[in-house]
PDB file of C-alpha atoms in Angstrom:
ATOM      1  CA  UNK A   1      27.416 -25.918   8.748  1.00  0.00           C
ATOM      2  CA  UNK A   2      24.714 -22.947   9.875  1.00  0.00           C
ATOM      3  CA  UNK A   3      27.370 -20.793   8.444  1.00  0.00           C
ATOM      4  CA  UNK A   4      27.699 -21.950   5.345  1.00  0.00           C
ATOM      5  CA  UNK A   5      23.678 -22.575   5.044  1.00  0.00           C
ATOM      6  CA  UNK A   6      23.191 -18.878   6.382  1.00  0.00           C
ATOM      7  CA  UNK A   7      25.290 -17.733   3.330  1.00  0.00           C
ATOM      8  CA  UNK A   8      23.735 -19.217   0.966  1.00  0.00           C
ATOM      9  CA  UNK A   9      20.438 -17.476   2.189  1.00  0.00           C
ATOM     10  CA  UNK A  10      21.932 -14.363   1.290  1.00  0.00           C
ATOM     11  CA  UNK A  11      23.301 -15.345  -2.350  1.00  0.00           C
ATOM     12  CA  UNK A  12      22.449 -17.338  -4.716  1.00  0.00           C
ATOM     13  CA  UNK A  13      24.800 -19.145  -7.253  1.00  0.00           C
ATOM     14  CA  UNK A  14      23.930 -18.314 -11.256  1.00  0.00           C
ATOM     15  CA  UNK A  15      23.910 -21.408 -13.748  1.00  0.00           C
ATOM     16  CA  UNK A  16      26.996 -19.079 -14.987  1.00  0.00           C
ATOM     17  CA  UNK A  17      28.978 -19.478 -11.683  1.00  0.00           C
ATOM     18  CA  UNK A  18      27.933 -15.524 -10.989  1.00  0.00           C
ATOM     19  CA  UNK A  19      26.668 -14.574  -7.391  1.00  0.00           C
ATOM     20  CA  UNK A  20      23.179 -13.202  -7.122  1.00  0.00           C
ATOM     21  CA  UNK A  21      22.505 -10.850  -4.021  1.00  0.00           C
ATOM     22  CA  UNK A  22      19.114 -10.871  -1.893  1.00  0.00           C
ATOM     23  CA  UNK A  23      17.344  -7.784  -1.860  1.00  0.00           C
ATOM     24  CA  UNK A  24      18.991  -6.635   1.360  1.00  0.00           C
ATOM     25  CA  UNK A  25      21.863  -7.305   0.708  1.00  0.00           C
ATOM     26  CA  UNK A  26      21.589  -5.094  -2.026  1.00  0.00           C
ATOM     27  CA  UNK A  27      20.196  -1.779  -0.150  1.00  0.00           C
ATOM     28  CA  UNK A  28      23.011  -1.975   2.102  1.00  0.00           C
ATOM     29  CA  UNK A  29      25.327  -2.465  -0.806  1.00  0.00           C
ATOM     30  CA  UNK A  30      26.113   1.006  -2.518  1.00  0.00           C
ATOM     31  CA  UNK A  31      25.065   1.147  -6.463  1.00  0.00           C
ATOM     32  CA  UNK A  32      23.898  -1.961  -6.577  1.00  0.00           C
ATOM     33  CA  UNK A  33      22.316  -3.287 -10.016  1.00  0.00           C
ATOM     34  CA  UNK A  34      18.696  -3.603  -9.510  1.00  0.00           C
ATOM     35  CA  UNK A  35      17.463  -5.816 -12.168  1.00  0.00           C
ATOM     36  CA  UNK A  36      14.240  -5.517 -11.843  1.00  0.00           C
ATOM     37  CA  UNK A  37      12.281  -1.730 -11.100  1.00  0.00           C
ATOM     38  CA  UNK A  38       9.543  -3.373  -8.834  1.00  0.00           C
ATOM     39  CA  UNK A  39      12.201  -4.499  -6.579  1.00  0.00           C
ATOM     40  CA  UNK A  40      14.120  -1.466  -5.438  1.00  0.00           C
ATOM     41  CA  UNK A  41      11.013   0.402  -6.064  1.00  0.00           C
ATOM     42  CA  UNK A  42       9.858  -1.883  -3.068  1.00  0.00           C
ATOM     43  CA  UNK A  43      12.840  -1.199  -0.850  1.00  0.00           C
ATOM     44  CA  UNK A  44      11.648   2.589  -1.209  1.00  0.00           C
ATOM     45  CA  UNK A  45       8.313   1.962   0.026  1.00  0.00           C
ATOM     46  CA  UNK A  46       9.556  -0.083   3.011  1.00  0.00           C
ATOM     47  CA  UNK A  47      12.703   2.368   3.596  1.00  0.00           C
ATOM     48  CA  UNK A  48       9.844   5.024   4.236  1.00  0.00           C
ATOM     49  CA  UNK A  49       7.386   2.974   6.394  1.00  0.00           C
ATOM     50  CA  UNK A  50      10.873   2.425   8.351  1.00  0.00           C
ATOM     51  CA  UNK A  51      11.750   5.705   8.580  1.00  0.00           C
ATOM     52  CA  UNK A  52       7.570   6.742   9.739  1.00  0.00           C
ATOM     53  CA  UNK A  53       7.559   4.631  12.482  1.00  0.00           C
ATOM     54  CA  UNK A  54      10.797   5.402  13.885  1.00  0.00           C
ATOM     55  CA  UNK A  55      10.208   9.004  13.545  1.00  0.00           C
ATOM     56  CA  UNK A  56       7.055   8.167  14.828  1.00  0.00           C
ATOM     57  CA  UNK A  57       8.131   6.988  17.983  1.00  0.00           C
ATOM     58  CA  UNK A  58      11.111   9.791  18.516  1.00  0.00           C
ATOM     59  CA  UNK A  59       8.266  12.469  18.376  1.00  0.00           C
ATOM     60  CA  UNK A  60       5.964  10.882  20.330  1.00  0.00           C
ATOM     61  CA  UNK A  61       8.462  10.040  23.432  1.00  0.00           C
ATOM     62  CA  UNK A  62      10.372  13.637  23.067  1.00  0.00           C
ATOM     63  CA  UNK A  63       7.511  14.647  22.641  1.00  0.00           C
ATOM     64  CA  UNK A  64       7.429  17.056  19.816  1.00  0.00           C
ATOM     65  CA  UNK A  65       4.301  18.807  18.934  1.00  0.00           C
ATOM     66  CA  UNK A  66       2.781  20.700  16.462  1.00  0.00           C
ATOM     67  CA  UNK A  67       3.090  21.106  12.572  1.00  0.00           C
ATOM     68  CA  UNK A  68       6.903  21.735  13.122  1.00  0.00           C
ATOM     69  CA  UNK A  69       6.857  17.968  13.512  1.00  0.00           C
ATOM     70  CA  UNK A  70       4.673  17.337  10.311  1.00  0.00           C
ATOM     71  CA  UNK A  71       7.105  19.448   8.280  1.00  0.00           C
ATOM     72  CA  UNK A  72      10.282  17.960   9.833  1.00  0.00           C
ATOM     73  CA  UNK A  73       8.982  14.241   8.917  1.00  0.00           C
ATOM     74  CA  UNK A  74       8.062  15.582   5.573  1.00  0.00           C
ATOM     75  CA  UNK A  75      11.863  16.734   5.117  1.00  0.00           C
ATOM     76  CA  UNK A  76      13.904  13.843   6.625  1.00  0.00           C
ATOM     77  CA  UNK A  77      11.301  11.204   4.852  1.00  0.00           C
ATOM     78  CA  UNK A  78      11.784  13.306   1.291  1.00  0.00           C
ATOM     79  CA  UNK A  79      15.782  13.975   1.942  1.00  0.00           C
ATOM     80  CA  UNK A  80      16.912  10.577   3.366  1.00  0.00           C
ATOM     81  CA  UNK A  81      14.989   8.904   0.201  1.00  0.00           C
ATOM     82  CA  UNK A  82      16.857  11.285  -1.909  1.00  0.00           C
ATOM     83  CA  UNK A  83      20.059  11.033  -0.659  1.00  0.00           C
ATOM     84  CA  UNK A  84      19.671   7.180  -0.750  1.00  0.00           C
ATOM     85  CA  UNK A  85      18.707   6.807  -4.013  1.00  0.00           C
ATOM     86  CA  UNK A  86      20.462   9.798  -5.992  1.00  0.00           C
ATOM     87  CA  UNK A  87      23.939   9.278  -3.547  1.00  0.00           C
ATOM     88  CA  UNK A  88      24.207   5.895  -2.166  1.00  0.00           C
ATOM     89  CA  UNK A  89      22.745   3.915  -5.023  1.00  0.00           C
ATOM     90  CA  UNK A  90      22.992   6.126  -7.866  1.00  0.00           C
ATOM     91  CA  UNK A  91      19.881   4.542  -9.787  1.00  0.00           C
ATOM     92  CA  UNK A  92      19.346   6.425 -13.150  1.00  0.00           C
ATOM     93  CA  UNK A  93      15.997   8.465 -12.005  1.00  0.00           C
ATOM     94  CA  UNK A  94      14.405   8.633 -15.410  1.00  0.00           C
ATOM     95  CA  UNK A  95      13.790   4.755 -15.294  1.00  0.00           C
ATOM     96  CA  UNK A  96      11.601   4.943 -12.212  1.00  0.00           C
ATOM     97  CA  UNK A  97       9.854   7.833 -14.507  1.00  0.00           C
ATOM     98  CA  UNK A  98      11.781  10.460 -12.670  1.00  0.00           C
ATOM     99  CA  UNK A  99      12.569  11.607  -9.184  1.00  0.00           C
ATOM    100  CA  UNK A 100       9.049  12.541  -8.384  1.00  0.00           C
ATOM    101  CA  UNK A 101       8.032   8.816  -8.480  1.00  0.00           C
ATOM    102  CA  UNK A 102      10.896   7.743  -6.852  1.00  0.00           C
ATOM    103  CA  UNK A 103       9.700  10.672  -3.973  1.00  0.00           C
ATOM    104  CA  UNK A 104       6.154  10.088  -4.108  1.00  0.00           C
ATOM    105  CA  UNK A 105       6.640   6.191  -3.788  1.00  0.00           C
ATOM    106  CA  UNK A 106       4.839   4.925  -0.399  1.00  0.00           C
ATOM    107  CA  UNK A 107       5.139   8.667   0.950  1.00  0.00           C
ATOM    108  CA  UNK A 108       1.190   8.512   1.773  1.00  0.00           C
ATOM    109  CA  UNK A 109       0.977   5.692   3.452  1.00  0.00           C
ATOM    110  CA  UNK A 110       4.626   6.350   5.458  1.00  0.00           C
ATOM    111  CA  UNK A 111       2.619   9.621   6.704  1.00  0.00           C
ATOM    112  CA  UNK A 112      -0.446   7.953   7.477  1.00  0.00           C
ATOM    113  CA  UNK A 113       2.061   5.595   9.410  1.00  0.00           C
ATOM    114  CA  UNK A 114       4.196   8.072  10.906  1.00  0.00           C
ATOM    115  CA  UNK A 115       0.612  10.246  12.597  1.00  0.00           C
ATOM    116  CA  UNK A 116      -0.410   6.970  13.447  1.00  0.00           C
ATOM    117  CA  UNK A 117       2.973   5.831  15.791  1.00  0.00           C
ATOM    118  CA  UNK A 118       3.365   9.864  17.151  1.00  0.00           C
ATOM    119  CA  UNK A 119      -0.463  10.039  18.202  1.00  0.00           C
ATOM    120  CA  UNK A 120       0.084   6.578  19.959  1.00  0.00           C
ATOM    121  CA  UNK A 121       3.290   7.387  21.559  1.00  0.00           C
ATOM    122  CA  UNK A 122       2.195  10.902  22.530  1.00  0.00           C
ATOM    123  CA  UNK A 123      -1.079   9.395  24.170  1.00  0.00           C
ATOM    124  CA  UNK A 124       0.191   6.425  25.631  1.00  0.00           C
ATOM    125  CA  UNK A 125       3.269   8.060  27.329  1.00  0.00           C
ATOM    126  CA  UNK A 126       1.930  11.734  28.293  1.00  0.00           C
ATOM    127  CA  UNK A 127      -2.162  11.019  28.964  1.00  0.00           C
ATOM    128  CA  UNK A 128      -2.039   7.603  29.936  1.00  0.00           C
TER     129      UNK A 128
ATOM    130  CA  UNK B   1      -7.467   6.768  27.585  1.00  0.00           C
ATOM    131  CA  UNK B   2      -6.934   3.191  25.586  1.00  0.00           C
ATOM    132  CA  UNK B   3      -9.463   3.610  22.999  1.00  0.00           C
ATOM    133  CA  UNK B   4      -6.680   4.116  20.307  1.00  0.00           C
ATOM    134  CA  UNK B   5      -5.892   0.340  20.746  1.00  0.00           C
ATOM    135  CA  UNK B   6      -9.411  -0.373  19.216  1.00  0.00           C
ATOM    136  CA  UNK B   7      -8.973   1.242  15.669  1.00  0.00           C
ATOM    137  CA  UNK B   8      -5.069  -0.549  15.556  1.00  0.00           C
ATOM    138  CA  UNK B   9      -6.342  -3.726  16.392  1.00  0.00           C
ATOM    139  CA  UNK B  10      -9.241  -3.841  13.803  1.00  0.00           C
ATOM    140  CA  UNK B  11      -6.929  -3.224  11.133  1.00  0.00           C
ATOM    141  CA  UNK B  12      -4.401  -5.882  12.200  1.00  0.00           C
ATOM    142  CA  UNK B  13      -6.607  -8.441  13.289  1.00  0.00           C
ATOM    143  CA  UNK B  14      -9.764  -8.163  11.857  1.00  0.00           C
ATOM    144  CA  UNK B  15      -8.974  -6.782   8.284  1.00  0.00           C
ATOM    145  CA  UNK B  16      -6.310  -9.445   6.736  1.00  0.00           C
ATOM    146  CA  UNK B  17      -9.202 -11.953   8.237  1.00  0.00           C
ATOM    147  CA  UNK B  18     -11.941 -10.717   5.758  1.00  0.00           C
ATOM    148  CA  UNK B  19      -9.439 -10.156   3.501  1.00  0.00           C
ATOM    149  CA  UNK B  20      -8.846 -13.888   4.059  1.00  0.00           C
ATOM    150  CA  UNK B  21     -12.215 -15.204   4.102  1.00  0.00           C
ATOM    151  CA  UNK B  22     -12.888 -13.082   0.290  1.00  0.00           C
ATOM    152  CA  UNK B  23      -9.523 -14.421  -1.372  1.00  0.00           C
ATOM    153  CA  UNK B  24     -11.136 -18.157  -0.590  1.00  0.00           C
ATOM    154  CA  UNK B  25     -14.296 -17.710  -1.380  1.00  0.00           C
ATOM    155  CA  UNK B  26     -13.620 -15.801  -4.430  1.00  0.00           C
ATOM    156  CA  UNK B  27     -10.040 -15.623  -5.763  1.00  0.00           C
ATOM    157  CA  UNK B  28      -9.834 -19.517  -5.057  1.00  0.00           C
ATOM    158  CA  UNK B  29     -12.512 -20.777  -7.248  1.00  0.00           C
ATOM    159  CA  UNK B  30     -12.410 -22.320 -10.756  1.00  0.00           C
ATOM    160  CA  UNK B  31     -14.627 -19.615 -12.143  1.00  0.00           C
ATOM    161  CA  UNK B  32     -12.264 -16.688 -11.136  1.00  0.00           C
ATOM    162  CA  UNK B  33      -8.770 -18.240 -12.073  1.00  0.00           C
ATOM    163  CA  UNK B  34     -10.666 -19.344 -15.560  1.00  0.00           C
ATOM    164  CA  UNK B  35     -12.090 -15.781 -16.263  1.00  0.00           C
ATOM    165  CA  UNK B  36      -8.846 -14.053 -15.030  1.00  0.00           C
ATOM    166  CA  UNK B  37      -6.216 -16.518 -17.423  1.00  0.00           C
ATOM    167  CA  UNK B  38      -9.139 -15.973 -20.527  1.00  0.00           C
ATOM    168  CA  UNK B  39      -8.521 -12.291 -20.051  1.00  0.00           C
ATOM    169  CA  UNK B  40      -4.642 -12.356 -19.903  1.00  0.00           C
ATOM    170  CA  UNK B  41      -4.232 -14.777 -22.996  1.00  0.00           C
ATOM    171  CA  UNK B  42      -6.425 -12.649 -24.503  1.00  0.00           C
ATOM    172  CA  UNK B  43      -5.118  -9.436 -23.705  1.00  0.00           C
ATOM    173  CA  UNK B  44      -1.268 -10.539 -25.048  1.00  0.00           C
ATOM    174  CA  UNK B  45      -3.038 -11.678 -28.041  1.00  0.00           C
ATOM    175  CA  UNK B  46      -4.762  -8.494 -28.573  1.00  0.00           C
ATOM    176  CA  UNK B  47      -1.448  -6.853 -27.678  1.00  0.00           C
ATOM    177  CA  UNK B  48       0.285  -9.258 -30.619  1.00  0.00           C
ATOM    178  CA  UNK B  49      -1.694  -8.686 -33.035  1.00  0.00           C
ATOM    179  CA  UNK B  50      -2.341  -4.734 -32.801  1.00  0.00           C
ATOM    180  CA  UNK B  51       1.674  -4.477 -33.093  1.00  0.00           C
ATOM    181  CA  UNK B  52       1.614  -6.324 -36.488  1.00  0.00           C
ATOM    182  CA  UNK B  53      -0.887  -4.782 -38.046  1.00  0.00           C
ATOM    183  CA  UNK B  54      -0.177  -2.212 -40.714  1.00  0.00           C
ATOM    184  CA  UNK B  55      -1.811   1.105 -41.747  1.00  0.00           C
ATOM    185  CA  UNK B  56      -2.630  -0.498 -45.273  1.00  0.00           C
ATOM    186  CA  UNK B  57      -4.433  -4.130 -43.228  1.00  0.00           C
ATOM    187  CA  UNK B  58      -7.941  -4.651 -44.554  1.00  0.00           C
ATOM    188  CA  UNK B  59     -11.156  -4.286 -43.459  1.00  0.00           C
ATOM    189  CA  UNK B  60     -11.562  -8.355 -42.513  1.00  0.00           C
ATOM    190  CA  UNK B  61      -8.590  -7.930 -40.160  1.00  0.00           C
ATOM    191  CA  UNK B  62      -9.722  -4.540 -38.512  1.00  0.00           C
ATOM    192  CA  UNK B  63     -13.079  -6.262 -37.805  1.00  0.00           C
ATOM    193  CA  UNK B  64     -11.146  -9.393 -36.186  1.00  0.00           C
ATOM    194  CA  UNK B  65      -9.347  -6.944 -34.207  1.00  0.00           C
ATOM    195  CA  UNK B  66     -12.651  -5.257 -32.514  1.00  0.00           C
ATOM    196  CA  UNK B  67     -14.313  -8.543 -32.431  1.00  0.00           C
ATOM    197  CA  UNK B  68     -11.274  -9.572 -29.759  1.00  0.00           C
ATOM    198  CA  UNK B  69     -11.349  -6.311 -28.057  1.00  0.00           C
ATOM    199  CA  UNK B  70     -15.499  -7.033 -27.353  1.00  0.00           C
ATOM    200  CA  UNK B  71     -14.377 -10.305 -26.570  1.00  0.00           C
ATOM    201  CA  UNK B  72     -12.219  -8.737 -23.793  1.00  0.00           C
ATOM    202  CA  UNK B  73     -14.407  -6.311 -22.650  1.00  0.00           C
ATOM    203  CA  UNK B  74     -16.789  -9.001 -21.644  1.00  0.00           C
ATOM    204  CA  UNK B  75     -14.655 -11.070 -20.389  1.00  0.00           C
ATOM    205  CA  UNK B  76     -13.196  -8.082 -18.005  1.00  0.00           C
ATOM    206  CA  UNK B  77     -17.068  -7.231 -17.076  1.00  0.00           C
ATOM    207  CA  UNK B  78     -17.393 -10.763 -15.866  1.00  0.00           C
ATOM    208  CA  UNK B  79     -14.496 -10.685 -13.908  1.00  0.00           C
ATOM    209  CA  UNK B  80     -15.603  -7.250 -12.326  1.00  0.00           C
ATOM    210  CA  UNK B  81     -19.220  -8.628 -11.253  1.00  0.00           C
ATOM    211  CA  UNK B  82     -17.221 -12.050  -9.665  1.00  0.00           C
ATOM    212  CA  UNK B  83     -14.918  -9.048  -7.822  1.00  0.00           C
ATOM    213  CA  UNK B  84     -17.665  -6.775  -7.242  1.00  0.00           C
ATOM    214  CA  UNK B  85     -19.682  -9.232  -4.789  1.00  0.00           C
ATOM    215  CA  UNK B  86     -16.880  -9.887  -2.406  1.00  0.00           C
ATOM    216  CA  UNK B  87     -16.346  -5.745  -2.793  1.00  0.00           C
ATOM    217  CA  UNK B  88     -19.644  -5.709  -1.578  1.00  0.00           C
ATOM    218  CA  UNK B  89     -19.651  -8.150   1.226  1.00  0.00           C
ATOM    219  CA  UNK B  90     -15.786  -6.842   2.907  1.00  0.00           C
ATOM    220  CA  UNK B  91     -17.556  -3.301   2.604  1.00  0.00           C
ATOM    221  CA  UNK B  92     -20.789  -4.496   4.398  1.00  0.00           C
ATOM    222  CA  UNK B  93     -18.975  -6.242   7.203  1.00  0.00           C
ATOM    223  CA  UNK B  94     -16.612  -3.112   7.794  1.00  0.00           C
ATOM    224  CA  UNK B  95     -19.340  -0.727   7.690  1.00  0.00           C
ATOM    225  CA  UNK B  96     -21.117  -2.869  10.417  1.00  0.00           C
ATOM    226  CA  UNK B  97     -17.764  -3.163  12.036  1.00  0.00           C
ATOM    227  CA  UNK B  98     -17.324   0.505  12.230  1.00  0.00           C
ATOM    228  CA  UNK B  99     -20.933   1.582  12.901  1.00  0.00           C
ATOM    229  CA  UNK B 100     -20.425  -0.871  16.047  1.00  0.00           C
ATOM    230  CA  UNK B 101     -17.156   0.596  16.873  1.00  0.00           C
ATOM    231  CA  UNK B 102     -18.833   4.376  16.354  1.00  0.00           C
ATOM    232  CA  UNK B 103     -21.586   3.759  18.798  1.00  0.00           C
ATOM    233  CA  UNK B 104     -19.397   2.650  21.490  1.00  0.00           C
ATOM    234  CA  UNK B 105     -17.037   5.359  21.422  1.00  0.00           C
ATOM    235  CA  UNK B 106     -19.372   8.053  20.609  1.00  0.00           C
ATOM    236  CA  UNK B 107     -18.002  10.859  22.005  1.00  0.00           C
ATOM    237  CA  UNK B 108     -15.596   9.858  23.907  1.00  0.00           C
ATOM    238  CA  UNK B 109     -11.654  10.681  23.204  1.00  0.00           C
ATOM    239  CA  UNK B 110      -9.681   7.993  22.152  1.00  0.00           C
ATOM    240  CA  UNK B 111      -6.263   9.659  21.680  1.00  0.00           C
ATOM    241  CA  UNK B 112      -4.810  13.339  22.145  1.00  0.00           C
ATOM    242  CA  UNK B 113      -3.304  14.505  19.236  1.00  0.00           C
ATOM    243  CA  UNK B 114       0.739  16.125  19.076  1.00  0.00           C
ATOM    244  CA  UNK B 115      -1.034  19.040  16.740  1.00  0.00           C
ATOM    245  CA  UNK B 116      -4.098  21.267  16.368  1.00  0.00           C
ATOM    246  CA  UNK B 117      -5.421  19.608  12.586  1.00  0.00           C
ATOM    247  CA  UNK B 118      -6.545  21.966   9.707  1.00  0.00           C
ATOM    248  CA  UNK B 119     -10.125  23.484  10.515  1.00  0.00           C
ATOM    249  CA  UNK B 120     -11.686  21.826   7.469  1.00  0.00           C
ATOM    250  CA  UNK B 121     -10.110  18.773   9.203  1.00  0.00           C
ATOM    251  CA  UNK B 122     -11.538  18.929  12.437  1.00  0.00           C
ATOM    252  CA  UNK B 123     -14.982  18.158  11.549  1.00  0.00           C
ATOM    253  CA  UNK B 124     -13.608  14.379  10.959  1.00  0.00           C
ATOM    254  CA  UNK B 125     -10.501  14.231  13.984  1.00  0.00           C
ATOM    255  CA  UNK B 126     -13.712  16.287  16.625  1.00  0.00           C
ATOM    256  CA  UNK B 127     -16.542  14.872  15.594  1.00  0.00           C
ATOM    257  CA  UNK B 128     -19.229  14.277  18.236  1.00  0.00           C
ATOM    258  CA  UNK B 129     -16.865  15.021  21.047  1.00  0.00           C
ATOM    259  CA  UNK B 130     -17.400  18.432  23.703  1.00  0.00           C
ATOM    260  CA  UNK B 131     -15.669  21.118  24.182  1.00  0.00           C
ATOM    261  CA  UNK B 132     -13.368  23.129  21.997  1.00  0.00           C
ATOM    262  CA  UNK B 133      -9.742  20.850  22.919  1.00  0.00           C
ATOM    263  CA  UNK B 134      -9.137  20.540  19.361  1.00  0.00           C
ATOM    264  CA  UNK B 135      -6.582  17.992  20.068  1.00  0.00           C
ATOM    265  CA  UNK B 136      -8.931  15.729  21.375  1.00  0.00           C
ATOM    266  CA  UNK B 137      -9.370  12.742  18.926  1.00  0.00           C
ATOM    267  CA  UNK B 138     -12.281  10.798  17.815  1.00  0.00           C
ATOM    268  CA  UNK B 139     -12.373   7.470  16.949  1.00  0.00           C
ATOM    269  CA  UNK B 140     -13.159   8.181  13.373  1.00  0.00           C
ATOM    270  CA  UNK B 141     -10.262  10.212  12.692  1.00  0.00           C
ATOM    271  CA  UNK B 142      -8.043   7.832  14.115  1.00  0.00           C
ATOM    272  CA  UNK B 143      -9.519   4.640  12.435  1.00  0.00           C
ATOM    273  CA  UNK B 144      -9.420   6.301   8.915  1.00  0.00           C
ATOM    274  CA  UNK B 145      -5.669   7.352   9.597  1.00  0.00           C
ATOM    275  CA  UNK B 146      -4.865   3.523  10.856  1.00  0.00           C
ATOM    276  CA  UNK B 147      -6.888   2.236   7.542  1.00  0.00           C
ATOM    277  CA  UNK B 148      -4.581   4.088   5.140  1.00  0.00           C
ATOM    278  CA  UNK B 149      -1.346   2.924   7.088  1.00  0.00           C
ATOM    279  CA  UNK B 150      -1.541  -0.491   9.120  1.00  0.00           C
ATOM    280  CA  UNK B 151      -3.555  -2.151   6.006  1.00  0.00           C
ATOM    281  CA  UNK B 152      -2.175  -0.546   3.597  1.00  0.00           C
ATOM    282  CA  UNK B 153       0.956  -1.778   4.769  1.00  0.00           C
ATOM    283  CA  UNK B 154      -0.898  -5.000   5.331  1.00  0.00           C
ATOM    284  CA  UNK B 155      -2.009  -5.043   1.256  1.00  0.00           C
ATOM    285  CA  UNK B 156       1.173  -4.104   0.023  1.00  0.00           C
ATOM    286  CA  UNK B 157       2.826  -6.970   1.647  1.00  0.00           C
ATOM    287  CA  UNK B 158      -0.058  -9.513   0.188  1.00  0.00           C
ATOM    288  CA  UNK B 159       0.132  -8.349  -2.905  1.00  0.00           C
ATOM    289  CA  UNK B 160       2.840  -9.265  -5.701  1.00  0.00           C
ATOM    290  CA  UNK B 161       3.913  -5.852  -7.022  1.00  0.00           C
ATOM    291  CA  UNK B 162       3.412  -5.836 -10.879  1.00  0.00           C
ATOM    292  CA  UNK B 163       4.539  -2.519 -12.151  1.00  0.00           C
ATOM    293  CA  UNK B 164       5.656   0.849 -10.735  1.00  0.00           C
ATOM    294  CA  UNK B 165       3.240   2.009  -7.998  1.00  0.00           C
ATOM    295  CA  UNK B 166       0.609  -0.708  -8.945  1.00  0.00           C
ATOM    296  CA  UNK B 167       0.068  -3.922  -6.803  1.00  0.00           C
ATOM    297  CA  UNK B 168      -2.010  -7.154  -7.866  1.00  0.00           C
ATOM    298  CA  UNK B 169      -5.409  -6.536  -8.750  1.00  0.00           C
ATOM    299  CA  UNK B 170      -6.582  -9.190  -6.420  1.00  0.00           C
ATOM    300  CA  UNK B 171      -5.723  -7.395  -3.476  1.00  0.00           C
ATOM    301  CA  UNK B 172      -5.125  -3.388  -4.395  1.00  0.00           C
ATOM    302  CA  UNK B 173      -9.322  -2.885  -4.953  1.00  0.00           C
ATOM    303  CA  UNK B 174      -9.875  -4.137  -1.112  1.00  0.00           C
ATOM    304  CA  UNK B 175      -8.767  -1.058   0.382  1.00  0.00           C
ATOM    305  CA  UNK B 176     -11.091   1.498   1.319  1.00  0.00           C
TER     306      UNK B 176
END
């Protein structure tokens, strides 16, 4: 029974007898049809803040310092996005209003994030 | 050195409370819901009626036209003056917050920063603290970087995202 009910969490049955995916289903799920722009606009935004903290962290434990570790956040953050969006899910750029957007999307707050996470981890673990 | 727990703790804690507080004292009442569904009805009607209108419509319907769009403009002034108390009171209670959080760690170093910052930046990340270990970090510095992450973060996951890049009204003009 939790199996079945766990299922049905992650799709939903159409009046038409189609299947209708969750959200993360769908980013795992390569070129999948995002119906609606807000959506997988907000699976960029959170795919970012992911990607900040856990880069975040790395840096701060490793530790690496300096503004080599600005520019190499800057680089995976942009790239993975890229890769993601252009590769994996194949989403027709110009509809998000091109792949600027699509980069920009979150990327200030992710960095403001990603500082955030290295300065903690680099205090906390080397000055504490 | 635990001061950097203050600045992440205010924005997790103490933030989505005010936030709180200002959606039910403001966001909840009559007057607010009533001004904020006059201005959408009147906005798609606006919308309507500016898509059928020719090149050749006369004067009477250009007038009813600009009569609406007044109509709207009020109605969107009201609607800011409602917003722009609780605007008010969430900025006076931060600024208090923060001029109490200031005082206490006046020049002492909260966090060591992993980098030297920009020299125009240092003013904010050294301020008020000795010596010339630019990797020494203020609380300032590390409260404004926690106020564009943690509740940003925070907003965007309160708010019910509308268009590309935008979020709900409601909730987007809160952060400072």
């Amino acid at each position: 029974m939790s199996n079945s009910s766990k299922r049905k969490e992650e799709s939903h049955l159409l009046m038409n007898g189609g299947v209708k995916q969750s959200t993360w289903t769908k980013v795992f799920n390569s070129k999948a049809v995002w119906e609606e722009k807000d959506e997988f606009l907000d699976v960029i935004y959170w795919l970012r803040q992911i990607i900040a903290v856990i880069l975040g962290v790395i840096w701060g434990v490793a530790p690496l310092k300096g503004f080599l570790g600005i520019a190499i956040f800057c680089v995976i953050n942009a790239g993975v996005l890229y890769v993601y969006f252009s590769s994996f899910q194949q989403v027709d750029e110009e509809e998000y209003g091109g792949t600027w957007e699509l980069t920009k999307e979150g990327f200030m707050t992710s960095f403001a994030l990603f500082l955030v996470v290295w300065i903690i981890f680099y205090t906390a673990l080397h000055f504490d | 050195m635990y001061g950097w727990i203050a600045p992440i703790l205010l924005n997790i804690f103490v933030a989505p409370i005010l936030l709180g507080i200002t959606w039910v004292l403001v966001y909840r009442t009559e007057k607010y819901k009533r001004l904020k569904a006059e201005v959408e009805k009147q906005s798609k009607k606006l919308e309507k009626k500016k898509e059928t209108i020719t090149e050749s419509a006369g004067r009477q319907q250009k007038k009813k036209i600009e009569r609406q769009e007044e109509k709207l403009k009020n109605n969107n002034r009201d609607l800011s003056m409602v917003r722009m108390k609780s605007m008010f009171a969430i900025g006076f209670c931060f600024t208090a917050l923060m001029g109490m959080f200031n005082s206490i760690f006046d020049g002492r170093v909260v966090a060591k920063l992993p980098f030297v910052p920009l020299s125009y930046i240092q003013g904010l990340s050294h301020r008020n603290l000795l010596g010339e270990d630019y990797t020494d970090c203020s609380f300032i510095f590390l409260y404004i970087l926690c106020t564009m992450s943690i509740r940003q973060v925070s907003l965007h996951t309160l708010s019910k995202p509308q268009s590309a890049g935008a979020r709900s009204d409601e909730v987007k003009w809160t952060a400072d």
